Amino acid sequence: MILLGAFAGVLVLSALGVLLSKDNFYSALFMTLTLVMVATVYALFDLQPLFVLIVFVFVGVIGIVTVALAATYRAMPERQFAWIWCIPVLITAVMLGFSIFTHALHGTGTGISISSPIGFTLQGFLKPGSEYQLLFLFLTSLVILLFLSVIKIYRGEES
Amino acid sequence: MPAINLMSISLLYATSFAILLLGFLTALSSKDLIRLLIALELMFGAVFMSLIPLFAVAANPAFAASIIVIFTSAGELLVLIAAIVIQDRRVKNILVRDITAGGDKL
């Protein structure tokens, strides 16, 4: 629990670094650190397949490309922020806090087994005949189609 | 390995909310597309965080949902990266104010 709290603290601080840093390059670095820490929280709950997916797919590909882009277009942008946006943010925070408070007050009604470790195995997920294999196939097709569309847009722009 | 209990769920959701909020603020304060891309990635990080408690209830559907979220968000961000490059080629800058299509005026 203390470790989780420490990770949560580092997460919020690195996310704050993204907002406060004026240089996009440092913002991208802070963002990469935040995502790696999110993946580390998954590893903390013994969900290593998700750790690998987030670090390799999300941070390793998209995060590094973002850092490279930020380094290429390095600039100090001006800020624009309307304080009126604080109102919906505050309402959401109050609702979230109230729901957690009432849940703690009136006991458990969500069906979550309290104080139980997460029982997930990759072998159980990918067992033969599982419906998730079909989902994985569809998802792979979707990603390939998406990549082909991006290449087509880019080549159309070139010509 | 910490067990999933009410305290850890609250902590995970609170952290997720804080990251989402910081992502929104970054997106709102961004004037160039790179910063917008960074803000979107931060918001997807918050989504990943909020999925963790779902593993305590239904592990396999949660894993399926996580895979979908990871791949679709990576695809979306890839499209945005391609759009940034195209925007730079067209108007020679990546400022948000030069995007003329889409968006709402408040």
mmCIF file of C-alpha atoms in Angstrom:
data_model
loop_
_atom_site.group_PDB
_atom_site.id
_atom_site.type_symbol
_atom_site.label_atom_id
_atom_site.label_comp_id
_atom_site.label_asym_id
_atom_site.label_seq_id
_atom_site.Cartn_x
_atom_site.Cartn_y
_atom_site.Cartn_z
ATOM 1 C CA MET A 1 0.000 0.000 0.000
ATOM 2 C CA ILE A 2 2.859 2.375 0.859
ATOM 3 C CA LEU A 3 4.564 1.427 -2.400
ATOM 4 C CA LEU A 4 1.349 2.077 -4.329
ATOM 5 C CA GLY A 5 1.032 5.456 -2.608
ATOM 6 C CA ALA A 6 4.626 6.305 -3.514
ATOM 7 C CA PHE A 7 4.018 5.356 -7.150
ATOM 8 C CA ALA A 8 0.813 7.419 -7.179
ATOM 9 C CA GLY A 9 2.755 10.407 -5.804
ATOM 10 C CA VAL A 10 5.452 10.114 -8.475
ATOM 11 C CA LEU A 11 2.730 9.727 -11.121
ATOM 12 C CA VAL A 12 0.935 12.908 -10.113
ATOM 13 C CA LEU A 13 4.206 14.840 -9.824
ATOM 14 C CA SER A 14 5.400 13.755 -13.267
ATOM 15 C CA ALA A 15 1.971 14.597 -14.752
ATOM 16 C CA LEU A 16 2.247 17.995 -13.071
ATOM 17 C CA GLY A 17 5.669 18.338 -14.720
ATOM 18 C CA VAL A 18 3.978 17.927 -18.117
ATOM 19 C CA LEU A 19 1.658 20.835 -17.360
ATOM 20 C CA LEU A 20 4.198 23.152 -15.782
ATOM 21 C CA SER A 21 7.104 22.600 -18.157
ATOM 22 C CA LYS A 22 7.155 25.279 -20.838
ATOM 23 C CA ASP A 23 9.413 23.317 -23.171
ATOM 24 C CA ASN A 24 7.578 20.642 -25.173
ATOM 25 C CA PHE A 25 10.632 18.385 -25.112
ATOM 26 C CA TYR A 26 10.658 18.203 -21.310
ATOM 27 C CA SER A 27 6.872 17.827 -21.298
ATOM 28 C CA ALA A 28 7.235 14.790 -23.572
ATOM 29 C CA LEU A 29 9.887 13.333 -21.266
ATOM 30 C CA PHE A 30 7.642 13.832 -18.223
ATOM 31 C CA MET A 31 4.760 12.247 -20.140
ATOM 32 C CA THR A 32 6.928 9.199 -20.939
ATOM 33 C CA LEU A 33 7.871 8.921 -17.264
ATOM 34 C CA THR A 34 4.176 9.083 -16.302
ATOM 35 C CA LEU A 35 3.260 6.268 -18.696
ATOM 36 C CA VAL A 36 6.172 4.100 -17.515
ATOM 37 C CA MET A 37 4.976 4.625 -13.939
ATOM 38 C CA VAL A 38 1.422 3.630 -14.945
ATOM 39 C CA ALA A 39 2.886 0.434 -16.425
ATOM 40 C CA THR A 40 4.838 -0.092 -13.185
ATOM 41 C CA VAL A 41 1.591 0.057 -11.193
ATOM 42 C CA TYR A 42 0.298 -2.757 -13.410
ATOM 43 C CA ALA A 43 3.454 -4.747 -12.634
ATOM 44 C CA LEU A 44 2.883 -4.052 -8.935
ATOM 45 C CA PHE A 45 -0.476 -5.838 -9.199
ATOM 46 C CA ASP A 46 1.203 -8.802 -10.931
ATOM 47 C CA LEU A 47 -0.157 -7.894 -14.367
ATOM 48 C CA GLN A 48 3.116 -8.236 -16.288
ATOM 49 C CA PRO A 49 1.516 -8.748 -19.759
ATOM 50 C CA LEU A 50 -0.041 -5.272 -19.470
ATOM 51 C CA PHE A 51 3.285 -3.826 -18.308
ATOM 52 C CA VAL A 52 4.967 -5.228 -21.430
ATOM 53 C CA LEU A 53 2.170 -3.983 -23.727
ATOM 54 C CA ILE A 54 2.147 -0.456 -22.300
ATOM 55 C CA VAL A 55 5.927 -0.092 -22.201
ATOM 56 C CA PHE A 56 6.616 -1.604 -25.627
ATOM 57 C CA VAL A 57 3.578 -0.494 -27.645
ATOM 58 C CA PHE A 58 2.540 2.761 -26.013
ATOM 59 C CA VAL A 59 5.762 4.166 -24.566
ATOM 60 C CA GLY A 60 8.183 2.387 -26.890
ATOM 61 C CA VAL A 61 6.470 3.434 -30.106
ATOM 62 C CA ILE A 62 4.138 6.383 -29.584
ATOM 63 C CA GLY A 63 5.981 7.930 -26.618
ATOM 64 C CA ILE A 64 9.365 7.897 -28.307
ATOM 65 C CA VAL A 65 7.930 9.302 -31.559
ATOM 66 C CA THR A 66 6.350 12.098 -29.491
ATOM 67 C CA VAL A 67 9.679 12.846 -27.801
ATOM 68 C CA ALA A 68 11.369 12.908 -31.233
ATOM 69 C CA LEU A 69 8.659 15.248 -32.607
ATOM 70 C CA ALA A 70 8.930 17.514 -29.563
ATOM 71 C CA ALA A 71 12.702 17.654 -30.006
ATOM 72 C CA THR A 72 12.272 18.509 -33.701
ATOM 73 C CA TYR A 73 9.688 21.255 -33.147
ATOM 74 C CA ARG A 74 11.227 22.590 -29.967
ATOM 75 C CA ALA A 75 9.499 25.810 -28.967
ATOM 76 C CA MET A 76 8.320 27.720 -25.907
ATOM 77 C CA PRO A 77 4.579 28.113 -26.456
ATOM 78 C CA GLU A 78 2.403 30.665 -24.755
ATOM 79 C CA ARG A 79 -0.302 29.525 -22.387
ATOM 80 C CA GLN A 80 -4.043 29.863 -22.834
ATOM 81 C CA PHE A 81 -6.352 28.788 -20.061
ATOM 82 C CA ALA A 82 -9.856 29.835 -19.058
ATOM 83 C CA TRP A 83 -10.572 29.492 -15.342
ATOM 84 C CA ILE A 84 -14.227 28.698 -16.092
ATOM 85 C CA TRP A 85 -13.086 25.132 -16.821
ATOM 86 C CA CYS A 86 -12.438 24.740 -13.081
ATOM 87 C CA ILE A 87 -16.214 24.447 -12.481
ATOM 88 C CA PRO A 88 -16.811 21.070 -14.259
ATOM 89 C CA VAL A 89 -13.529 19.798 -12.848
ATOM 90 C CA LEU A 90 -14.622 20.664 -9.303
ATOM 91 C CA ILE A 91 -18.054 19.074 -9.821
ATOM 92 C CA THR A 92 -16.425 15.841 -11.054
ATOM 93 C CA ALA A 93 -13.975 15.809 -8.135
ATOM 94 C CA VAL A 94 -16.806 16.303 -5.628
ATOM 95 C CA MET A 95 -18.875 13.511 -7.239
ATOM 96 C CA LEU A 96 -15.906 11.132 -7.215
ATOM 97 C CA GLY A 97 -15.050 11.946 -3.603
ATOM 98 C CA PHE A 98 -18.686 11.606 -2.530
ATOM 99 C CA SER A 99 -19.092 8.198 -4.203
ATOM 100 C CA ILE A 100 -15.921 6.868 -2.556
ATOM 101 C CA PHE A 101 -17.033 8.315 0.806
ATOM 102 C CA THR A 102 -20.529 6.796 0.626
ATOM 103 C CA HIS A 103 -19.078 3.468 -0.477
ATOM 104 C CA ALA A 104 -16.779 3.478 2.555
ATOM 105 C CA LEU A 105 -19.687 4.487 4.810
ATOM 106 C CA HIS A 106 -22.277 1.963 3.654
ATOM 107 C CA GLY A 107 -20.060 -1.048 3.080
ATOM 108 C CA THR A 108 -19.379 -2.992 -0.075
ATOM 109 C CA GLY A 109 -22.042 -3.229 -2.698
ATOM 110 C CA THR A 110 -20.060 -3.330 -5.897
ATOM 111 C CA GLY A 111 -19.245 -7.027 -6.011
ATOM 112 C CA ILE A 112 -15.508 -6.439 -5.673
ATOM 113 C CA SER A 113 -13.955 -9.003 -3.400
ATOM 114 C CA ILE A 114 -12.228 -6.986 -0.733
ATOM 115 C CA SER A 115 -8.547 -7.606 -0.046
ATOM 116 C CA SER A 116 -8.203 -10.245 -2.726
ATOM 117 C CA PRO A 117 -5.229 -10.478 -5.076
ATOM 118 C CA ILE A 118 -5.838 -10.208 -8.805
ATOM 119 C CA GLY A 119 -6.028 -13.671 -10.340
ATOM 120 C CA PHE A 120 -5.101 -13.152 -13.979
ATOM 121 C CA THR A 121 -3.018 -15.504 -16.130
ATOM 122 C CA LEU A 122 -2.082 -15.010 -19.758
ATOM 123 C CA GLN A 123 -2.438 -18.776 -20.357
ATOM 124 C CA GLY A 124 -6.050 -18.620 -19.198
ATOM 125 C CA PHE A 125 -6.723 -15.686 -21.517
ATOM 126 C CA LEU A 126 -5.164 -17.272 -24.609
ATOM 127 C CA LYS A 127 -6.402 -20.827 -24.132
ATOM 128 C CA PRO A 128 -7.452 -22.619 -27.383
ATOM 129 C CA GLY A 129 -11.003 -21.906 -28.466
ATOM 130 C CA SER A 130 -11.241 -18.716 -26.415
ATOM 131 C CA GLU A 131 -13.493 -15.999 -27.857
ATOM 132 C CA TYR A 132 -10.733 -13.490 -27.118
ATOM 133 C CA GLN A 133 -8.614 -14.976 -29.921
ATOM 134 C CA LEU A 134 -11.234 -13.768 -32.419
ATOM 135 C CA LEU A 135 -11.191 -10.346 -30.756
ATOM 136 C CA PHE A 136 -7.412 -10.242 -31.033
ATOM 137 C CA LEU A 137 -7.640 -11.156 -34.730
ATOM 138 C CA PHE A 138 -10.179 -8.387 -35.406
ATOM 139 C CA LEU A 139 -8.051 -5.906 -33.516
ATOM 140 C CA THR A 140 -4.935 -6.809 -35.493
ATOM 141 C CA SER A 141 -6.911 -6.347 -38.755
ATOM 142 C CA LEU A 142 -8.152 -2.971 -37.496
ATOM 143 C CA VAL A 143 -4.636 -1.774 -36.662
ATOM 144 C CA ILE A 144 -3.286 -2.918 -40.052
ATOM 145 C CA LEU A 145 -6.156 -1.088 -41.829
ATOM 146 C CA LEU A 146 -5.439 2.018 -39.765
ATOM 147 C CA PHE A 147 -1.737 1.926 -40.644
ATOM 148 C CA LEU A 148 -2.576 1.479 -44.343
ATOM 149 C CA SER A 149 -4.953 4.479 -44.171
ATOM 150 C CA VAL A 150 -2.223 6.640 -42.623
ATOM 151 C CA ILE A 151 0.247 5.585 -45.324
ATOM 152 C CA LYS A 152 -2.372 6.341 -48.011
ATOM 153 C CA ILE A 153 -3.090 9.808 -46.550
ATOM 154 C CA TYR A 154 0.616 10.564 -46.326
ATOM 155 C CA ARG A 155 1.356 9.391 -49.880
ATOM 156 C CA GLY A 156 -1.660 11.291 -51.214
ATOM 157 C CA GLU A 157 -0.281 14.411 -49.551
ATOM 158 C CA GLU A 158 3.119 13.845 -51.170
ATOM 159 C CA SER A 159 1.686 13.500 -54.698
ATOM 160 C CA MET B 1 1.834 -7.809 -4.523
ATOM 161 C CA PRO B 2 -0.755 -5.478 -2.906
ATOM 162 C CA ALA B 3 -4.304 -6.794 -2.696
ATOM 163 C CA ILE B 4 -7.127 -4.866 -4.315
ATOM 164 C CA ASN B 5 -9.076 -3.310 -1.445
ATOM 165 C CA LEU B 6 -11.165 -0.194 -1.038
ATOM 166 C CA MET B 7 -8.148 1.899 -0.096
ATOM 167 C CA SER B 8 -6.096 0.893 -3.141
ATOM 168 C CA ILE B 9 -9.124 1.322 -5.444
ATOM 169 C CA SER B 10 -9.679 4.828 -4.063
ATOM 170 C CA LEU B 11 -6.011 5.636 -4.525
ATOM 171 C CA LEU B 12 -6.017 4.326 -8.091
ATOM 172 C CA TYR B 13 -9.135 6.283 -9.043
ATOM 173 C CA ALA B 14 -7.901 9.459 -7.341
ATOM 174 C CA THR B 15 -4.548 9.213 -9.154
ATOM 175 C CA SER B 16 -6.341 8.492 -12.417
ATOM 176 C CA PHE B 17 -8.563 11.534 -11.907
ATOM 177 C CA ALA B 18 -5.554 13.742 -11.089
ATOM 178 C CA ILE B 19 -3.704 12.618 -14.239
ATOM 179 C CA LEU B 20 -6.837 13.120 -16.354
ATOM 180 C CA LEU B 21 -7.299 16.598 -14.915
ATOM 181 C CA LEU B 22 -3.674 17.526 -15.615
ATOM 182 C CA GLY B 23 -4.069 16.136 -19.141
ATOM 183 C CA PHE B 24 -7.175 18.287 -19.693
ATOM 184 C CA LEU B 25 -5.400 21.374 -18.385
ATOM 185 C CA THR B 26 -2.425 20.687 -20.656
ATOM 186 C CA ALA B 27 -4.757 20.228 -23.640
ATOM 187 C CA LEU B 28 -6.618 23.445 -22.811
ATOM 188 C CA SER B 29 -3.425 25.442 -22.421
ATOM 189 C CA SER B 30 -1.776 24.067 -25.559
ATOM 190 C CA LYS B 31 -1.230 26.300 -28.517
ATOM 191 C CA ASP B 32 0.667 23.832 -30.673
ATOM 192 C CA LEU B 33 -0.178 20.325 -31.822
ATOM 193 C CA ILE B 34 2.779 18.616 -30.111
ATOM 194 C CA ARG B 35 1.536 19.730 -26.712
ATOM 195 C CA LEU B 36 -1.950 18.539 -27.645
ATOM 196 C CA LEU B 37 -0.482 15.130 -28.549
ATOM 197 C CA ILE B 38 1.329 14.970 -25.205
ATOM 198 C CA ALA B 39 -1.891 15.880 -23.375
ATOM 199 C CA LEU B 40 -3.825 13.141 -25.185
ATOM 200 C CA GLU B 41 -1.202 10.547 -24.269
ATOM 201 C CA LEU B 42 -1.416 11.677 -20.658
ATOM 202 C CA MET B 43 -5.197 11.250 -20.723
ATOM 203 C CA PHE B 44 -4.833 7.741 -22.135
ATOM 204 C CA GLY B 45 -2.442 7.031 -19.245
ATOM 205 C CA ALA B 46 -5.258 7.998 -16.876
ATOM 206 C CA VAL B 47 -7.587 5.594 -18.702
ATOM 207 C CA PHE B 48 -5.058 2.772 -18.254
ATOM 208 C CA MET B 49 -4.909 3.535 -14.524
ATOM 209 C CA SER B 50 -8.677 3.413 -14.139
ATOM 210 C CA LEU B 51 -8.804 -0.069 -15.720
ATOM 211 C CA ILE B 52 -6.773 -1.735 -12.954
ATOM 212 C CA PRO B 53 -9.683 -2.257 -10.461
ATOM 213 C CA LEU B 54 -11.663 -4.010 -13.219
ATOM 214 C CA PHE B 55 -9.140 -6.883 -13.042
ATOM 215 C CA ALA B 56 -10.380 -7.711 -9.530
ATOM 216 C CA VAL B 57 -13.915 -8.282 -10.821
ATOM 217 C CA ALA B 58 -13.400 -9.838 -14.248
ATOM 218 C CA ALA B 59 -9.779 -10.433 -15.208
ATOM 219 C CA ASN B 60 -10.154 -11.744 -18.761
ATOM 220 C CA PRO B 61 -12.644 -9.107 -20.009
ATOM 221 C CA ALA B 62 -10.473 -6.469 -18.337
ATOM 222 C CA PHE B 63 -7.422 -7.727 -20.205
ATOM 223 C CA ALA B 64 -9.391 -7.731 -23.481
ATOM 224 C CA ALA B 65 -10.549 -4.164 -22.797
ATOM 225 C CA SER B 66 -6.981 -3.114 -21.968
ATOM 226 C CA ILE B 67 -5.641 -4.565 -25.228
ATOM 227 C CA ILE B 68 -8.356 -2.737 -27.188
ATOM 228 C CA VAL B 69 -7.629 0.533 -25.368
ATOM 229 C CA ILE B 70 -3.864 0.242 -25.880
ATOM 230 C CA PHE B 71 -4.030 -0.565 -29.590
ATOM 231 C CA THR B 72 -6.814 1.837 -30.537
ATOM 232 C CA SER B 73 -5.260 4.718 -28.596
ATOM 233 C CA ALA B 74 -1.875 3.978 -30.174
ATOM 234 C CA GLY B 75 -3.588 3.999 -33.595
ATOM 235 C CA GLU B 76 -5.348 7.285 -32.845
ATOM 236 C CA LEU B 77 -2.131 8.918 -31.741
ATOM 237 C CA LEU B 78 -0.387 7.618 -34.846
ATOM 238 C CA VAL B 79 -3.036 9.321 -36.984
ATOM 239 C CA LEU B 80 -2.505 12.545 -35.010
ATOM 240 C CA ILE B 81 1.265 12.312 -35.564
ATOM 241 C CA ALA B 82 0.655 11.908 -39.312
ATOM 242 C CA ALA B 83 -1.723 14.902 -39.171
ATOM 243 C CA ILE B 84 0.955 17.011 -37.447
ATOM 244 C CA VAL B 85 3.475 16.192 -40.174
ATOM 245 C CA ILE B 86 0.901 17.007 -42.906
ATOM 246 C CA GLN B 87 -0.057 20.261 -41.129
ATOM 247 C CA ASP B 88 3.604 21.274 -41.016
ATOM 248 C CA ARG B 89 3.983 20.573 -44.737
ATOM 249 C CA ARG B 90 0.893 22.586 -45.634
ATOM 250 C CA VAL B 91 1.155 25.719 -43.509
ATOM 251 C CA LYS B 92 4.768 25.505 -42.264
ATOM 252 C CA ASN B 93 3.801 25.583 -38.608
ATOM 253 C CA ILE B 94 2.038 23.384 -36.071
ATOM 254 C CA LEU B 95 -0.044 25.971 -34.228
ATOM 255 C CA VAL B 96 -3.564 25.002 -33.168
ATOM 256 C CA ARG B 97 -4.972 28.368 -34.311
ATOM 257 C CA ASP B 98 -4.108 27.548 -37.939
ATOM 258 C CA ILE B 99 -6.380 24.506 -37.992
ATOM 259 C CA THR B 100 -9.472 25.663 -39.806
ATOM 260 C CA ALA B 101 -11.561 22.465 -39.907
ATOM 261 C CA GLY B 102 -13.502 21.049 -36.986
ATOM 262 C CA GLY B 103 -13.772 22.223 -33.389
ATOM 263 C CA ASP B 104 -16.329 24.354 -31.585
ATOM 264 C CA LYS B 105 -16.313 27.944 -30.406
ATOM 265 C CA LEU B 106 -17.305 28.444 -26.785
#
